[in-house]
Tab-separated table of C-alpha atoms in Angstrom:
chain	number	residue	atom	x	y	z
A	29	MET	CA	0.002	-0.038	-0.007
A	30	GLY	CA	2.775	2.219	0.790
A	31	CYS	CA	4.430	1.625	-2.609
A	32	LEU	CA	1.184	2.819	-4.161
A	33	GLU	CA	0.974	5.707	-2.318
A	34	PHE	CA	4.717	6.593	-3.211
A	35	LEU	CA	3.983	6.052	-6.739
A	36	LYS	CA	0.836	7.904	-6.641
A	37	ASP	CA	2.449	11.105	-5.066
A	38	PHE	CA	5.213	10.887	-7.521
A	39	PHE	CA	3.168	10.802	-10.447
A	40	LEU	CA	0.785	14.107	-9.039
A	41	GLY	CA	4.134	15.638	-8.344
A	42	PHE	CA	5.371	15.437	-11.659
A	43	TRP	CA	2.879	17.559	-13.078
A	44	ASP	CA	3.445	20.294	-10.288
A	45	TYR	CA	5.030	23.428	-11.520
A	46	GLU	CA	8.131	25.048	-9.793
A	47	THR	CA	9.144	28.579	-9.899
A	48	PRO	CA	12.326	30.185	-8.406
A	49	LYS	CA	11.440	32.621	-5.378
A	50	MET	CA	13.701	35.575	-4.735
A	51	MET	CA	14.855	35.831	-1.070
A	52	VAL	CA	17.341	38.253	0.474
A	53	VAL	CA	19.669	36.618	3.235
A	54	LYS	CA	21.566	39.039	5.375
A	55	ASP	CA	24.484	36.465	6.187
A	56	ARG	CA	27.863	38.280	5.570
A	57	LYS	CA	29.642	34.629	5.355
A	58	LEU	CA	27.063	33.440	2.681
A	59	GLY	CA	27.346	36.528	0.766
A	60	VAL	CA	31.300	36.330	0.443
A	61	ILE	CA	30.926	32.643	-0.491
A	62	TYR	CA	28.311	33.425	-3.125
A	63	ARG	CA	30.771	36.419	-4.772
A	64	ALA	CA	33.911	34.355	-4.222
A	65	VAL	CA	32.123	31.382	-6.596
A	66	GLN	CA	31.030	33.942	-8.693
A	67	PHE	CA	34.294	35.550	-9.406
A	68	MET	CA	35.937	32.154	-10.009
A	69	VAL	CA	33.635	31.012	-12.627
A	70	ILE	CA	33.820	34.411	-14.418
A	71	THR	CA	37.414	34.323	-14.088
A	72	TYR	CA	37.593	30.899	-15.502
A	73	PHE	CA	35.532	31.768	-18.545
A	74	ILE	CA	37.405	35.029	-19.349
A	75	TRP	CA	40.867	33.792	-18.959
A	76	HIS	CA	40.930	29.742	-19.826
A	77	VAL	CA	37.688	29.494	-22.141
A	78	PHE	CA	37.879	33.046	-23.988
A	79	ILE	CA	41.577	33.945	-23.616
A	80	SER	CA	43.666	30.778	-23.503
A	81	GLN	CA	41.364	28.525	-25.192
A	82	LYS	CA	40.031	30.970	-28.073
A	83	ALA	CA	36.525	29.546	-27.643
A	84	TYR	CA	35.293	32.509	-29.747
A	85	GLN	CA	36.830	30.849	-32.842
A	86	GLU	CA	36.009	28.352	-35.461
A	87	THR	CA	39.080	25.902	-35.580
A	88	GLU	CA	40.750	23.145	-38.030
A	89	THR	CA	42.874	20.389	-36.389
A	90	ARG	CA	43.398	18.328	-39.667
A	91	PRO	CA	45.545	20.266	-42.305
A	92	GLU	CA	47.047	19.194	-45.403
A	93	SER	CA	50.713	18.949	-45.065
A	94	SER	CA	53.900	17.470	-47.116
A	95	VAL	CA	57.491	17.045	-46.053
A	96	TYR	CA	60.642	16.837	-48.007
A	97	THR	CA	63.955	16.075	-46.046
A	98	GLU	CA	67.549	16.291	-47.113
A	99	MET	CA	70.737	15.052	-45.131
A	100	ARG	CA	73.707	17.135	-45.607
A	101	GLY	CA	77.651	16.388	-44.600
A	102	VAL	CA	80.767	14.666	-45.522
A	103	ALA	CA	82.875	12.648	-42.866
A	104	LEU	CA	86.128	10.615	-42.897
A	105	LEU	CA	85.933	7.250	-41.588
A	106	GLU	CA	89.403	5.488	-41.412
A	107	ASP	CA	90.762	6.043	-44.836
A	108	SER	CA	87.324	6.384	-46.722
A	109	ILE	CA	85.369	9.617	-47.537
A	110	GLN	CA	81.604	9.126	-46.440
A	111	ASP	CA	79.185	11.164	-48.573
A	112	THR	CA	75.367	11.381	-48.258
A	113	THR	CA	74.968	8.377	-50.830
A	114	GLU	CA	76.963	6.221	-48.249
A	115	TYR	CA	75.078	7.056	-45.062
A	116	ALA	CA	71.659	8.428	-45.938
A	117	ARG	CA	68.628	6.594	-46.266
A	118	PRO	CA	66.422	6.963	-48.266
A	119	SER	CA	68.355	9.187	-50.954
A	120	GLU	CA	65.104	10.931	-52.238
A	121	GLY	CA	63.915	12.260	-48.594
A	122	GLY	CA	60.680	12.143	-47.303
A	123	ASP	CA	58.836	12.287	-43.850
A	124	VAL	CA	61.241	9.550	-42.442
A	125	ILE	CA	64.882	9.872	-43.167
A	126	SER	CA	67.870	7.846	-41.539
A	127	THR	CA	71.623	8.037	-41.359
A	128	ILE	CA	74.063	5.127	-40.714
A	129	LEU	CA	76.338	5.708	-37.867
A	130	ARG	CA	77.876	2.228	-37.519
A	131	LYS	CA	78.312	-0.782	-39.573
A	132	GLU	CA	78.771	-4.496	-39.084
A	133	VAL	CA	79.962	-5.917	-42.164
A	134	THR	CA	79.964	-9.605	-43.300
A	135	HIS	CA	82.323	-9.911	-46.314
A	136	ASP	CA	82.183	-12.401	-49.499
A	137	GLN	CA	79.190	-14.228	-48.750
A	138	THR	CA	78.104	-16.495	-51.342
A	139	GLN	CA	75.496	-19.691	-51.815
A	140	GLY	CA	76.728	-22.686	-50.560
A	141	THR	CA	76.849	-24.855	-47.358
A	142	CYS	CA	78.309	-24.318	-44.087
A	143	ALA	CA	77.446	-24.888	-40.159
A	144	GLU	CA	74.492	-23.300	-38.457
A	145	HIS	CA	75.140	-21.015	-35.293
A	146	TYR	CA	75.120	-22.873	-32.413
A	147	SER	CA	72.768	-20.323	-30.606
A	148	VAL	CA	69.687	-21.774	-32.950
A	149	ALA	CA	67.710	-24.209	-31.349
A	150	ASN	CA	68.600	-27.762	-32.034
A	151	ALA	CA	71.427	-26.880	-34.135
A	152	ASN	CA	74.042	-28.522	-31.975
A	153	CYS	CA	74.758	-32.213	-32.961
A	154	THR	CA	77.215	-35.181	-32.533
A	155	GLN	CA	75.920	-37.305	-35.529
A	156	ASP	CA	74.129	-36.940	-38.597
A	157	SER	CA	70.749	-38.328	-37.358
A	158	ASP	CA	70.721	-35.303	-34.952
A	159	CYS	CA	69.940	-33.047	-38.130
A	160	THR	CA	66.758	-33.394	-39.950
A	161	LYS	CA	67.111	-33.007	-43.716
A	162	GLY	CA	65.095	-30.194	-45.263
A	163	GLU	CA	64.201	-28.647	-41.877
A	164	ILE	CA	63.957	-24.940	-41.970
A	165	ASP	CA	63.928	-23.199	-38.373
A	166	PHE	CA	62.884	-19.440	-38.930
A	167	ASP	CA	65.133	-18.604	-36.082
A	168	GLY	CA	68.157	-19.918	-38.178
A	169	HIS	CA	69.811	-19.073	-41.350
A	170	GLY	CA	69.006	-21.693	-44.002
A	171	GLN	CA	67.608	-25.084	-44.771
A	172	ARG	CA	69.425	-28.102	-43.148
A	173	THR	CA	71.235	-30.692	-45.387
A	174	GLY	CA	71.136	-33.375	-42.689
A	175	ARG	CA	74.918	-33.567	-41.905
A	176	CYS	CA	76.201	-32.839	-38.870
A	177	VAL	CA	79.618	-30.874	-39.248
A	178	PRO	CA	82.302	-29.195	-37.244
A	179	TYR	CA	81.339	-25.361	-36.385
A	180	TYR	CA	84.168	-24.019	-38.421
A	181	ASN	CA	87.434	-24.250	-36.660
A	182	ASP	CA	85.862	-24.983	-33.331
A	183	THR	CA	86.019	-28.770	-31.772
A	184	PHE	CA	81.925	-28.950	-31.674
A	185	LYS	CA	79.699	-29.796	-34.236
A	186	THR	CA	76.465	-28.179	-35.641
A	187	CYS	CA	74.057	-29.053	-38.174
A	188	GLU	CA	75.131	-28.127	-41.901
A	189	ILE	CA	72.637	-25.395	-43.701
A	190	LYS	CA	72.403	-24.381	-47.071
A	191	SER	CA	72.497	-20.601	-47.067
A	192	TRP	CA	74.606	-17.757	-47.677
A	193	CYS	CA	77.999	-18.558	-45.982
A	194	PRO	CA	79.862	-17.803	-43.984
A	195	ILE	CA	76.997	-16.897	-41.566
A	196	GLU	CA	77.103	-13.406	-40.141
A	197	GLU	CA	77.768	-14.378	-36.521
A	198	HIS	CA	80.726	-15.955	-37.550
A	199	ALA	CA	82.377	-13.862	-39.967
A	200	VAL	CA	81.072	-10.352	-39.059
A	201	VAL	CA	83.472	-7.294	-38.815
A	202	ARG	CA	82.310	-4.271	-36.568
A	203	GLU	CA	83.558	-1.037	-38.024
A	204	PRO	CA	84.067	2.106	-35.839
A	205	ALA	CA	81.242	4.257	-35.443
A	206	LEU	CA	80.974	7.826	-37.549
A	207	GLU	CA	81.488	10.096	-34.686
A	208	GLN	CA	81.891	12.996	-36.976
A	209	ALA	CA	78.180	12.592	-38.400
A	210	ILE	CA	77.170	14.996	-35.101
A	211	ASN	CA	77.786	17.744	-37.292
A	212	PHE	CA	75.816	16.381	-40.165
A	213	THR	CA	72.782	18.295	-41.182
A	214	VAL	CA	69.132	17.955	-41.911
A	215	PHE	CA	66.883	20.068	-43.943
A	216	ILE	CA	63.209	19.931	-43.498
A	217	LYS	CA	60.936	21.548	-45.633
A	218	ASN	CA	57.273	21.416	-44.873
A	219	ASN	CA	54.219	23.074	-46.419
A	220	ILE	CA	50.793	23.038	-44.829
A	221	HIS	CA	47.171	23.900	-46.053
A	222	PHE	CA	44.155	25.025	-43.864
A	223	PRO	CA	41.408	24.285	-46.539
A	224	LYS	CA	38.815	25.513	-44.271
A	225	PHE	CA	40.450	28.809	-44.213
A	226	LYS	CA	41.918	28.676	-47.414
A	227	VAL	CA	45.799	29.506	-46.093
A	228	LEU	CA	48.926	27.818	-47.278
A	229	ARG	CA	52.049	28.168	-45.415
A	230	GLY	CA	55.741	27.145	-45.503
A	231	ASN	CA	58.456	27.162	-43.087
A	232	ILE	CA	60.955	28.708	-45.549
A	233	LYS	CA	61.067	31.900	-47.413
A	234	SER	CA	61.139	31.260	-50.942
A	235	ASN	CA	62.884	34.583	-51.949
A	236	LYS	CA	66.032	33.512	-49.890
A	237	PRO	CA	67.278	29.932	-51.153
A	238	LYS	CA	71.044	30.727	-50.961
A	239	LYS	CA	70.590	31.598	-46.889
A	240	LEU	CA	69.496	27.878	-46.287
A	241	LEU	CA	72.983	26.611	-47.381
A	242	ARG	CA	74.879	28.331	-44.446
A	243	CYS	CA	72.170	29.010	-41.984
A	244	HIS	CA	71.014	26.971	-38.741
A	245	TYR	CA	67.661	26.906	-37.021
A	246	HIS	CA	67.089	29.552	-34.338
A	247	PRO	CA	63.489	30.085	-33.095
A	248	LYS	CA	64.277	33.960	-32.554
A	249	THR	CA	66.912	34.671	-35.050
A	250	ASN	CA	66.625	32.110	-37.719
A	251	PRO	CA	62.559	30.770	-37.618
A	252	TYR	CA	62.756	30.109	-41.264
A	253	CYS	CA	65.953	28.013	-41.619
A	254	PRO	CA	64.666	24.293	-41.039
A	255	VAL	CA	68.331	23.229	-40.738
A	256	PHE	CA	69.371	21.080	-37.792
A	257	SER	CA	72.370	19.256	-37.039
A	258	LEU	CA	72.341	15.687	-35.782
A	259	GLY	CA	74.187	16.671	-32.347
A	260	PHE	CA	71.540	19.402	-31.702
A	261	ILE	CA	68.604	16.843	-32.453
A	262	ALA	CA	70.204	14.604	-30.052
A	263	ALA	CA	70.735	17.021	-27.420
A	264	GLN	CA	66.939	18.799	-27.750
A	265	ALA	CA	66.020	14.539	-27.413
A	266	ARG	CA	68.156	14.338	-24.318
A	267	GLU	CA	70.255	11.548	-25.908
A	268	LYS	CA	73.816	10.856	-25.790
A	269	PHE	CA	74.999	11.016	-29.542
A	270	SER	CA	77.905	8.403	-28.499
A	271	GLU	CA	74.909	6.085	-27.164
A	272	LEU	CA	73.025	6.348	-30.383
A	273	CYS	CA	75.932	5.736	-32.549
A	274	ARG	CA	76.323	2.507	-30.652
A	275	THR	CA	72.538	1.208	-30.511
A	276	GLY	CA	70.812	3.595	-32.862
A	277	GLY	CA	67.446	5.029	-32.302
A	278	ILE	CA	64.425	6.651	-33.435
A	279	ILE	CA	63.696	10.144	-32.934
A	280	GLY	CA	60.461	11.996	-33.779
A	281	VAL	CA	60.650	15.409	-35.459
A	282	PHE	CA	57.531	17.317	-34.417
A	283	ILE	CA	56.373	20.700	-36.359
A	284	ASN	CA	53.822	22.268	-34.259
A	285	TRP	CA	51.643	25.018	-36.268
A	286	LYS	CA	49.672	26.937	-34.221
A	287	CYS	CA	48.050	29.841	-36.102
A	288	ASP	CA	45.616	32.588	-35.119
A	289	PHE	CA	44.285	34.038	-38.534
A	290	ASP	CA	42.380	36.751	-36.983
A	291	MET	CA	45.625	38.314	-36.979
A	292	ASP	CA	47.999	38.374	-40.400
A	293	PRO	CA	48.592	35.030	-41.518
A	294	SER	CA	52.463	35.719	-41.902
A	295	LYS	CA	52.926	35.297	-38.357
A	296	CYS	CA	52.033	32.091	-38.266
A	297	ILE	CA	55.475	30.083	-37.537
A	298	PRO	CA	56.131	26.631	-36.798
A	299	THR	CA	57.891	25.381	-33.565
A	300	TYR	CA	59.919	22.032	-33.485
A	301	SER	CA	60.245	19.761	-30.976
A	302	PHE	CA	62.317	16.515	-30.410
A	303	ARG	CA	61.586	13.217	-28.530
A	304	ARG	CA	62.992	9.575	-28.707
A	305	LEU	CA	60.287	7.088	-29.736
A	306	ASP	CA	61.745	3.718	-29.483
A	307	MET	CA	61.651	2.487	-25.733
A	308	ARG	CA	65.265	2.442	-24.443
A	309	LYS	CA	64.338	0.307	-21.377
A	310	ASN	CA	62.894	-2.709	-23.565
A	311	GLN	CA	66.353	-3.903	-24.794
A	312	PRO	CA	65.016	-6.262	-27.556
A	313	SER	CA	62.988	-3.377	-29.131
A	314	SER	CA	65.363	-0.602	-28.392
A	315	GLY	CA	67.629	0.998	-30.715
A	316	TYR	CA	67.201	1.282	-34.634
A	317	TYR	CA	69.248	-1.011	-37.395
A	318	TYR	CA	68.593	-2.657	-40.274
A	319	ARG	CA	70.141	-5.125	-43.145
A	320	PHE	CA	70.913	-4.458	-46.536
A	321	ALA	CA	73.506	-6.179	-49.089
A	322	LYS	CA	75.678	-5.020	-52.231
A	323	TYR	CA	75.977	-7.530	-54.796
A	324	TYR	CA	79.018	-8.214	-57.313
A	325	ARG	CA	80.504	-11.316	-59.169
A	326	LYS	CA	83.634	-12.678	-59.270
A	327	ASP	CA	84.861	-15.487	-61.527
A	328	GLY	CA	81.407	-16.203	-62.530
A	329	VAL	CA	80.243	-16.532	-58.788
A	330	GLU	CA	77.714	-14.197	-57.169
A	331	TYR	CA	79.064	-12.712	-53.962
A	332	ARG	CA	77.401	-10.094	-51.699
A	333	THR	CA	78.394	-8.095	-48.738
A	334	LEU	CA	76.043	-7.996	-45.917
A	335	ILE	CA	75.823	-4.955	-44.068
A	336	LYS	CA	73.971	-4.411	-40.795
A	337	ALA	CA	73.626	-0.712	-40.325
A	338	TYR	CA	73.016	1.206	-36.994
A	339	GLY	CA	71.855	4.616	-37.120
A	340	ILE	CA	69.496	7.351	-36.353
A	341	ARG	CA	65.989	7.626	-38.061
A	342	LEU	CA	63.813	10.673	-37.874
A	343	ASP	CA	60.206	10.844	-38.271
A	344	VAL	CA	58.829	13.959	-38.873
A	345	ILE	CA	55.340	14.253	-37.636
A	346	VAL	CA	53.331	17.521	-38.451
A	347	HIS	CA	50.634	19.001	-36.234
A	348	GLY	CA	48.205	21.781	-37.142
A	349	HIS	CA	45.799	24.005	-35.365
A	350	ALA	CA	44.321	27.044	-36.739
A	351	GLY	CA	41.460	29.538	-35.707
A	352	ARG	CA	39.247	32.294	-36.716
A	353	PHE	CA	36.488	34.486	-35.157
A	354	SER	CA	33.053	33.212	-35.652
A	355	LEU	CA	29.988	34.081	-34.574
A	356	ILE	CA	28.150	30.752	-33.751
A	357	PRO	CA	31.015	29.491	-31.396
A	358	THR	CA	30.948	32.845	-29.511
A	359	ILE	CA	27.238	32.913	-28.974
A	360	ILE	CA	27.650	29.311	-27.655
A	361	SER	CA	30.188	30.103	-25.181
A	362	THR	CA	28.832	33.378	-23.988
A	363	VAL	CA	25.512	31.395	-23.375
A	364	THR	CA	27.340	28.698	-21.347
A	365	ALA	CA	29.261	31.289	-19.528
A	366	MET	CA	25.999	32.926	-18.709
A	367	THR	CA	24.468	29.751	-17.564
A	368	SER	CA	27.454	28.616	-15.500
A	369	VAL	CA	26.798	31.791	-13.378
A	370	GLY	CA	23.774	29.994	-12.191
A	371	ILE	CA	25.624	27.378	-10.528
A	372	CYS	CA	26.710	29.896	-7.596
A	373	SER	CA	23.095	30.164	-6.541
A	374	ILE	CA	22.968	26.436	-6.512
A	375	ILE	CA	25.929	26.040	-4.225
A	376	CYS	CA	25.080	28.686	-2.066
A	377	ASP	CA	21.286	27.433	-1.473
A	378	TRP	CA	22.927	24.058	-0.734
A	379	ILE	CA	25.300	25.466	1.820
A	380	MET	CA	22.417	27.626	3.305
A	381	LEU	CA	19.814	24.518	3.685
A	382	THR	CA	22.549	22.213	4.898
A	383	PHE	CA	24.975	24.071	7.311
A	384	ILE	CA	23.268	27.305	8.240
A	385	ASP	CA	19.530	26.626	8.305
A	386	LYS	CA	19.798	24.877	11.769
A	387	ASN	CA	16.191	25.829	12.864
A	388	GLU	CA	14.739	25.246	9.228
A	389	VAL	CA	13.877	29.172	9.307
A	390	PHE	CA	15.241	29.823	5.693
A	391	SER	CA	13.720	26.539	4.121
A	392	GLY	CA	10.418	27.669	5.589
A	393	LYS	CA	10.951	30.903	3.894
A	394	LYS	CA	12.185	29.664	0.674
A	395	PHE	CA	9.779	26.947	0.088
A	396	ASP	CA	5.990	27.381	-0.441
A	397	ASP	CA	3.265	24.695	-1.173
A	398	ILE	CA	0.301	26.217	-2.777
A	399	SER	CA	-1.893	23.398	-3.398
A	400	LYS	CA	-5.219	24.698	-3.314
A	401	GLU	CA	-7.265	27.886	-3.792
A	402	PRO	CA	-8.172	29.361	-0.449
A	403	SER	CA	-11.823	28.501	0.359
A	404	GLN	CA	-13.044	31.904	1.435
A	405	PRO	CA	-11.628	35.388	-0.299
A	406	ILE	CA	-8.734	36.989	1.790
A	407	THR	CA	-10.206	40.254	3.180
A	408	GLU	CA	-8.331	43.105	4.514
A	409	ASP	CA	-9.432	45.757	6.839
A	410	LEU	CA	-8.744	49.146	5.901
A	411	THR	CA	-8.677	51.989	8.494
A	412	LEU	CA	-9.059	55.426	7.118
A	413	THR	CA	-7.748	58.239	9.507
A	414	SER	CA	-8.906	61.798	8.526
A	415	TYR	CA	-7.216	64.945	9.545
A	416	GLY	CA	-8.727	68.502	9.298
A	417	SER	CA	-12.387	69.375	7.951
A	418	THR	CA	-15.083	66.818	8.389
A	419	HIS	CA	-17.463	68.605	6.136
A	420	SER	CA	-18.566	67.049	2.832
A	421	ASP	CA	-17.172	67.954	-0.681
A	422	LEU	CA	-20.516	68.471	-2.574
A	423	SER	CA	-18.708	69.335	-5.757
A	424	ASP	CA	-17.971	65.459	-5.790
A	425	GLY	CA	-21.007	64.343	-4.064
A	426	VAL	CA	-18.960	61.991	-1.906
A	427	PRO	CA	-19.167	62.566	2.046
A	428	LEU	CA	-15.801	62.489	3.764
């Protein structure tokens, strides 16, 4: 029965009309809290929403962008001159470019048979029956022939494989690092287009192409010279260049365009930041290296030189954000700000009714329940007090 009464009261109460009632509360503490909350709300919208976030603008965050990169520099490694053809990959440039800092070279490999490396699973053997003919281990170097042979000049044996011989782990030659590469420079050309605002910007000035051959980037003195040395990039990414030479690494070059088109578009200049992207703490996946080979023929036999190259890979990542004044977001943000000021009254009402209204004086004044019309008309006694003459004003015909 109680549940039915509750549902009935809820249903009937749903159709009640509520209207705010104005009440002035002479309480200094509550007044201070009310003005303080108002001040914080208004300050938030003026400073953060309108000034910092520019909520009065329409924005574009997915611009169209193109990147061209070029590596420059010459270094001496022992008695060999290293130029861009030797160490820069790829040669045509793009949003990814790498430079070789150290090589591990395996010379004069040719197709044939040789012993598998002892670290490969089930590669160690004592007799031919330990090796399955035709088996291929995907962590190994080739196809097993079924023979058990001595491991090069050592006393133990491993299974024989058909592969490029000798295998890399046995015959590799580790060359010294190209430490002079710290002075190599990277030229990064970037063009960005904001189609919503029909604005095209670039990070270089087309009327000064010769200056790019001898300048280096500086955010204040040379903002239109996107030429960075590898040493500068490593330092900005908080990395040691000598460590990068040893293990290699992947560094992100972030080009950030934050443009306010309420001003002259020529003032839209990008900023650059650098951060290492590969995980240094996870050793199996840290660093950066890749393999490639150089093929040649000698006495009618094909040979190759296998090169495992460690280096720095630069990933150029472009972010763009542009804004311009628009009436619609301005109206929306203004209405939101004005509506949010109403939160102040809600907070103060809660404080008043919860902590201050101990004797329920305020709640009795604030809430009125007018559920019925009065059964009898409300009459008021009017007392008329007359001063001076008591004679009638005949001109109006109304006795006083």
